Coordinates of C-alpha atoms and ligand atoms in Angstrom, one line a residue:
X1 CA -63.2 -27.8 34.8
X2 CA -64.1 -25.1 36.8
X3 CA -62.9 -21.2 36.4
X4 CA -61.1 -20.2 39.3
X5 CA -59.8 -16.9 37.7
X6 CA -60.9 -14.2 35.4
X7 CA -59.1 -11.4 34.3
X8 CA -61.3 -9.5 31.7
X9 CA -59.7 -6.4 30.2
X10 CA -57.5 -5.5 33.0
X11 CA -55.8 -2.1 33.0
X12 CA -53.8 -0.4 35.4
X13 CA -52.4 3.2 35.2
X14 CA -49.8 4.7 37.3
X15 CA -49.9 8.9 36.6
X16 CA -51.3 8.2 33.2
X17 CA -48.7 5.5 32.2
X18 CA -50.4 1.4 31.7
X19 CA -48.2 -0.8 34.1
X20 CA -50.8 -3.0 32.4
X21 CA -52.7 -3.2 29.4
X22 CA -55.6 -4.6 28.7
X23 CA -55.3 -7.9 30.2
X24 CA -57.5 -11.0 29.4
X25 CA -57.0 -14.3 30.6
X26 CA -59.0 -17.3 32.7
X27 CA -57.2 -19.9 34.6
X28 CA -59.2 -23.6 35.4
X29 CA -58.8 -25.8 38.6
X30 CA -55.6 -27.5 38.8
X31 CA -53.1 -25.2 36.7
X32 CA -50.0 -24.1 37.6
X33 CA -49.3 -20.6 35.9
X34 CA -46.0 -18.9 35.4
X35 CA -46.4 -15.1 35.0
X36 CA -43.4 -14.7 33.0
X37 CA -41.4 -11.5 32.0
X38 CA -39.2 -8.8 32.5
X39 CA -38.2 -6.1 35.4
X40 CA -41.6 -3.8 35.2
X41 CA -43.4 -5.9 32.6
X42 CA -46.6 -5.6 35.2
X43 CA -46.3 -9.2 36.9
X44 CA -47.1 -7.8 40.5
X45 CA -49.6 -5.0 39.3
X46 CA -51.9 -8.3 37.9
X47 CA -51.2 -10.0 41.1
X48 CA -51.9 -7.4 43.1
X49 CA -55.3 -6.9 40.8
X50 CA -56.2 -10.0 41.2
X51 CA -55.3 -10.3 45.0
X52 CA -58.3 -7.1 45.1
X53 CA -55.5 -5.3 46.7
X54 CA -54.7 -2.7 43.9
X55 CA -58.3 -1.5 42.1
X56 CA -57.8 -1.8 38.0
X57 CA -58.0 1.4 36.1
X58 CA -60.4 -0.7 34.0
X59 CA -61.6 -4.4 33.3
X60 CA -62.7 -7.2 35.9
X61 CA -61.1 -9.5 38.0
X62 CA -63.0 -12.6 39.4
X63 CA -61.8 -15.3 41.8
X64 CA -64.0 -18.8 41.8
X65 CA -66.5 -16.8 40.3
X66 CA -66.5 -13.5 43.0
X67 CA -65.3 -10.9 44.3
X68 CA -61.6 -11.9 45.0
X69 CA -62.6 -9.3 48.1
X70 CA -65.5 -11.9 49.4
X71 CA -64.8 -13.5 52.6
X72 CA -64.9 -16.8 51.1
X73 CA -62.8 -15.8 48.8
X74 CA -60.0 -14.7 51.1
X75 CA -60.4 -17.9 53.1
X76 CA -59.7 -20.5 49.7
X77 CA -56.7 -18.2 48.8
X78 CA -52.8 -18.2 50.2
X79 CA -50.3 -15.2 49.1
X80 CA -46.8 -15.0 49.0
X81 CA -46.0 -11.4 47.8
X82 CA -42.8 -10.1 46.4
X83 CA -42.4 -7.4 49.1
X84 CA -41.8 -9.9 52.3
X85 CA -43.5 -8.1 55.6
X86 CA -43.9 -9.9 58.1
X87 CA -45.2 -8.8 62.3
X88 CA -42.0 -7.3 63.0
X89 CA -42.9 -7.0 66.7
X90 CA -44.1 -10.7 67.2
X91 CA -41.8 -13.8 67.5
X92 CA -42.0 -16.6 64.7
X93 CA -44.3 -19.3 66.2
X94 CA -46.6 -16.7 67.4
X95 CA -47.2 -15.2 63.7
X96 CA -47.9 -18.3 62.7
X97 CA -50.4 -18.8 65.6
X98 CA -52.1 -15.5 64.8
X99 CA -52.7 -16.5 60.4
X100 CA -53.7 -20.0 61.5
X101 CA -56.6 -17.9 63.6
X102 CA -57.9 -16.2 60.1
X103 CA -59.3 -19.2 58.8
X104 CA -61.3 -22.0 59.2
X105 CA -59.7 -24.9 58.2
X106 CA -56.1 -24.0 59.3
X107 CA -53.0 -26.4 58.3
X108 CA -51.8 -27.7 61.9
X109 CA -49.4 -25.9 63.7
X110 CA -46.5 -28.8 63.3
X111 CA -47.2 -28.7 59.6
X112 CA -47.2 -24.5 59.5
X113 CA -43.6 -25.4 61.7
X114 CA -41.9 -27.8 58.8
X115 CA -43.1 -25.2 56.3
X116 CA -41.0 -22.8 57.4
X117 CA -37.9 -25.2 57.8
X118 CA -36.9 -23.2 61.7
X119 CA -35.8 -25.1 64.4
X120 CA -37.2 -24.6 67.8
X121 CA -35.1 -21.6 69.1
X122 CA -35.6 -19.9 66.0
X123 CA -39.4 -19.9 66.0
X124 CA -39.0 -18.3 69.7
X125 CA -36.7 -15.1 67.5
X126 CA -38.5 -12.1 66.6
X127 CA -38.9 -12.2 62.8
X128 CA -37.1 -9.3 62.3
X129 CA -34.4 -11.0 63.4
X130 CA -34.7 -13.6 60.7
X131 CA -32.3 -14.2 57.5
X132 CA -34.1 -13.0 54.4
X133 CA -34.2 -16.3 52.9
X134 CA -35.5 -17.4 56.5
X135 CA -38.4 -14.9 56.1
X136 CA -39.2 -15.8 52.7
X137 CA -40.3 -19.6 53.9
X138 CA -42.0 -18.3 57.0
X139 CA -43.8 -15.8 54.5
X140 CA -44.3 -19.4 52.5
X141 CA -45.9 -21.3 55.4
X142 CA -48.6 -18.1 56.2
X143 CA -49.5 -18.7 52.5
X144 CA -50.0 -22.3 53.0
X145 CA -51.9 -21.5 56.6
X146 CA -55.0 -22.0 55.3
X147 CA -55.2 -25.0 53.3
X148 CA -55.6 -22.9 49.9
X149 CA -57.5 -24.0 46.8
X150 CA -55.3 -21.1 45.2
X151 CA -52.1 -19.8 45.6
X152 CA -50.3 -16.5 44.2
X153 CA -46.3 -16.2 44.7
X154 CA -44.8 -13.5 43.5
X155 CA -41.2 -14.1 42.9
X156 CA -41.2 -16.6 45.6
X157 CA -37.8 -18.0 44.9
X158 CA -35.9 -14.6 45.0
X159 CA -33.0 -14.8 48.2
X160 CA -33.8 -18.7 48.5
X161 CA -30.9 -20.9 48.3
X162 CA -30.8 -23.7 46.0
X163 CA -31.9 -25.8 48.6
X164 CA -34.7 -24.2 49.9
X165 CA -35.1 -23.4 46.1
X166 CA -35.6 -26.8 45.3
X167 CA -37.6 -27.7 48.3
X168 CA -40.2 -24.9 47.5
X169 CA -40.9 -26.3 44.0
X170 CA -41.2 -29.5 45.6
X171 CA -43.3 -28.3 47.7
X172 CA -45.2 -26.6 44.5
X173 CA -45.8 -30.0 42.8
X174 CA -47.6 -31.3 45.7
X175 CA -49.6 -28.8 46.0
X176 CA -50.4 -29.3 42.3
X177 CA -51.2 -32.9 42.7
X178 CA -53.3 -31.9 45.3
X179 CA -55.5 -30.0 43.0
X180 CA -54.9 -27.0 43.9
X181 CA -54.5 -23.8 41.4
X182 CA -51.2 -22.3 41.7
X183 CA -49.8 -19.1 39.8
X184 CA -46.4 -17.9 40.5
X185 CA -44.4 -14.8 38.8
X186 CA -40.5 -15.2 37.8
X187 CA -38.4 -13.7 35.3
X188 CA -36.5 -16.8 34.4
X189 CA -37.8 -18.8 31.6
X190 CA -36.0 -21.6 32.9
X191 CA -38.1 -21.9 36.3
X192 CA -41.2 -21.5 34.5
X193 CA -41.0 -24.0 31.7
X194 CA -39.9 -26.5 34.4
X195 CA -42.3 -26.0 36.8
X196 CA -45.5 -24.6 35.0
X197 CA -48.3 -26.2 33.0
X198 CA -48.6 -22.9 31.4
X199 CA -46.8 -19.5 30.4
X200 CA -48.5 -16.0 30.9
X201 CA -45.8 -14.0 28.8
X202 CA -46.0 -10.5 29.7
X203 CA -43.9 -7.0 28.5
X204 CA -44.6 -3.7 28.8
X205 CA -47.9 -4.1 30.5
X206 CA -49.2 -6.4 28.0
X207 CA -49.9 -10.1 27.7
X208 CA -47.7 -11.2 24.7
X209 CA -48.0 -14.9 24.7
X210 CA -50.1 -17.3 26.4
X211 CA -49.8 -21.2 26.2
X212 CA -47.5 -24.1 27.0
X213 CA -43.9 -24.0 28.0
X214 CA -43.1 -25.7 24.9
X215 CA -45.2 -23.7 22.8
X216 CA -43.7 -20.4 24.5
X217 CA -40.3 -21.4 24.4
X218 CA -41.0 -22.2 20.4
X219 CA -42.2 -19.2 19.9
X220 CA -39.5 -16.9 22.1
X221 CA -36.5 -19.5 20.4
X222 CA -37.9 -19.7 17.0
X223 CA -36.5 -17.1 14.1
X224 CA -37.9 -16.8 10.0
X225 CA -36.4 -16.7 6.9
X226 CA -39.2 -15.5 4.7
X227 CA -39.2 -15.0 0.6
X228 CA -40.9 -15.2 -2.9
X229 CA -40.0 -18.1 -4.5
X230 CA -39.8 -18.8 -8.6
X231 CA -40.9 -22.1 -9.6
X232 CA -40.8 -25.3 -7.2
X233 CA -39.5 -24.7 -4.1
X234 CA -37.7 -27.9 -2.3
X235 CA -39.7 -27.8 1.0
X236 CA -39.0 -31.7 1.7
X237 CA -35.3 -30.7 1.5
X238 CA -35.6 -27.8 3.6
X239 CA -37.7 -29.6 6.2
X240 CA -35.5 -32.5 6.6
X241 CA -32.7 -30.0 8.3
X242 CA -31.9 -30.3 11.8
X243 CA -32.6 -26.4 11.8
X244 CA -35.3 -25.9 10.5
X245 CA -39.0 -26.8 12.5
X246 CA -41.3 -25.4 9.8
X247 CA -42.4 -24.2 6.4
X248 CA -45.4 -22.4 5.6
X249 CA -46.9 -20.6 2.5
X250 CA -47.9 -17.0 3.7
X251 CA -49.1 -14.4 1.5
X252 CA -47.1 -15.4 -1.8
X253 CA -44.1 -15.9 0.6
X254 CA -42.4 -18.9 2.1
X255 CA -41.7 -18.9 6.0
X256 CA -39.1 -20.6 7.0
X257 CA -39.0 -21.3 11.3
X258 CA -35.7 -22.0 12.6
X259 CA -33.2 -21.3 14.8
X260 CA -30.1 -20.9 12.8
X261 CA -31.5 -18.2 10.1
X262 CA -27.7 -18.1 8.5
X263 CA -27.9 -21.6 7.8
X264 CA -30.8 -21.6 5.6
X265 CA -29.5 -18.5 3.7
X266 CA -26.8 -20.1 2.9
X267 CA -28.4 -22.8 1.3
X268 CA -31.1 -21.3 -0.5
X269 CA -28.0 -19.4 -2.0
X270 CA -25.8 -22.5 -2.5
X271 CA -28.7 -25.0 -4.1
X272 CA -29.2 -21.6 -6.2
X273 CA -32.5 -21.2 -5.8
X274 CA -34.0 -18.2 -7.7
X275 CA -35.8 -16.2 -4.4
X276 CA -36.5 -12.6 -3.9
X277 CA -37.5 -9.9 -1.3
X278 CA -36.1 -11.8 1.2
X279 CA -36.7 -10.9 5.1
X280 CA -35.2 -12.1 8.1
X281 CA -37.6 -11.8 11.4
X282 CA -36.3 -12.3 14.9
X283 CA -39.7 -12.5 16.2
X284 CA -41.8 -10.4 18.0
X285 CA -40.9 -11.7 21.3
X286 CA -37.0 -11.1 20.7
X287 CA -37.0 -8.3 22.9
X288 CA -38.5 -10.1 26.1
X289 CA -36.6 -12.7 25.9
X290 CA -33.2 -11.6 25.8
X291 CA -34.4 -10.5 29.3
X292 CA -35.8 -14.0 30.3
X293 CA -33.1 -16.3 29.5
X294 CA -30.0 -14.9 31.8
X295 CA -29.7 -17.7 33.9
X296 CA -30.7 -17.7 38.2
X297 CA -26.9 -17.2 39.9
X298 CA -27.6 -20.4 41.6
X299 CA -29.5 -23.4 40.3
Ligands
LIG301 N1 -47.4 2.1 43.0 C1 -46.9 2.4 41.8 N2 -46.8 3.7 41.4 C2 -46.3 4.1 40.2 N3 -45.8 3.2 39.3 C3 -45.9 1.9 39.6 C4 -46.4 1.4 40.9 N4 -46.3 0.1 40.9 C5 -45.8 -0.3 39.7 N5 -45.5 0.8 38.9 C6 -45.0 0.7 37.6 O1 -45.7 -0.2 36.8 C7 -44.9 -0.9 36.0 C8 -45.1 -2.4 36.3 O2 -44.6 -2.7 37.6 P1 -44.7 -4.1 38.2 O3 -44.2 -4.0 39.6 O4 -46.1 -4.7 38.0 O5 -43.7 -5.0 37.3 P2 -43.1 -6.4 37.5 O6 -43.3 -7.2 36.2 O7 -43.7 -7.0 38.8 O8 -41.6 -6.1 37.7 P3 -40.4 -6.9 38.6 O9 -40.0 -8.0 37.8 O10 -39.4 -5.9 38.7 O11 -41.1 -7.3 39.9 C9 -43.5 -0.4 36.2 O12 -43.1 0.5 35.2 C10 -43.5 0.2 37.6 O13 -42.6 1.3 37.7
LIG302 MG1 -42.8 -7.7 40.5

């Protein structure tokens, strides 16, 4: 597997405040990333970082293994950034013309054309003139321009119907069956466990969790009933519940994981089973992802 990202100890301050934190993470050939959190969590500060576009306060940033400001860099990568600008003053078709020009292995025009999902007389329009969600898939198809071992969207599906919504993820898939590295920022847990191969959870500047959709969501859904037990405690009877997903020994205490913490109170306290110093945690994640589960107004 090879690295195609490296993110050692990135920092990123804004008039003495972190946008992010101390941010570690490598990403191999072939994964499709979701940068997942909240409004201001740092999402677009890290892309932008890794993009070479914003310098880190602190910490390193490699792409395959240089620069991400080396030529040959530039020409393996395609960006689709949150803030859509596009050549005002130049018409569609030509736009595409000119980002084709930047690299050497260009998609073909026709391709760069279906991409953006026009038709004829609208590639001739001015892009200003285009719909937002119209400029979002022409921003799309300069990503895709030159044939990119690596793409970055930044909240690409943001103003898309949930046509071209569904299209673009299409799209996304092949690009991962292709090979190709993909990393994408959204706020919706929903998009990123069905689309990415792995979670990046960040808040507050910081990378909270890092693993697989179903190991992210566990951890994000997952609450824990914690106590001292006297004598035996019944953990095959506690296991077998529908609620409950695990029980470890920590520290003297037994951890419950579940999601429905008033059901196992209830019966430790109706089997009457002698516990003490019990404590309920929500999980450290709570907080993100009451943010990260609001569902996307269409689907
Ligand atoms: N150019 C800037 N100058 C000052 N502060 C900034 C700048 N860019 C970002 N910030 C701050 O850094 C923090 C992280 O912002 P960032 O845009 O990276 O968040 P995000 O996760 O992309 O959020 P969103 O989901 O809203 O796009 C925020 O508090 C933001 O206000
Ligand atoms: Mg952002």
């Amino acid at each position: 597997m090879e690295t195609i990202v490296e993110c050692k100890n990135l920092t990123k301050e804004f008039k003495g405040k972190k946008a992010v934190d101390d941010v570690s993470f490598s990403i191999q050939s072939g994964e499709v990333v979701a940068i997942l959190g909240p409004n201001g969590a740092g999402k677009s500060t890290t892309i932008l970082m890794m993009l070479g576009l914003l310098h880190p306060t602190s910490g390193e940033v490699s792409l395959f293994n240089q620069s991400p400001h080396h030529q040959k860099v530039r020409e393996r990568i395609g960006v689709m950034l949150q803030q859509v600008s596009l050549m005002d003053a130049l018409k569609v078709k030509e736009v595409l013309a000119v980002f084709r020009s930047y690299y050497p292995n260009p998609l073909s025009m026709e391709e760069m054309i279906r991409l953006t999902g026009l038709q004829e007389h609208e590639l001739k329009k001015r892009t200003e003139k285009l719909s937002g969600g119209q400029k979002r898939r022409v921003s799309f198809a300069l990503a895709m321009a030159g044939n990119p071992d690596l793409v970055f969207f930044d909240e690409p599906t943001v103003g898309m119907d949930s046509t071209a919504r569904k299209q673009f993820w299409t799209k996304v898939q092949q690009l991962s069956k292709a090979g190709k590295t993909v990393l994408f920022s959204t706020h919706y847990l929903q998009e990123a466990d069905d689309v990415a191969t792995r979670i990046l959870l960040f808040d507050e500047g910081k990378l909270i969790a890092d693993g697989s959709p179903v190991t992210i969501k566990q951890r994000l859904l997952k609450k824990t009933v914690s106590f001292k037990a006297e004598g035996i405690f019944p953990f095959e009877r506690f296991l077998s519940m529908e609620c409950v997903s695990d029980i470890q020994s920590e520290n003297g205490k037994i951890v419950i994981q579940t999601d429905d913490t008033d059901h196992v109170l209830l019966s430790l306290f109706s089997e009457g089973i002698p516990i003490s110093d019990i404590s309920i945690d929500k999980g450290r994640l709570e907080d993100a992802f009451e943010q990260l589960t609001v569902e996307q107004g269409v689907s």
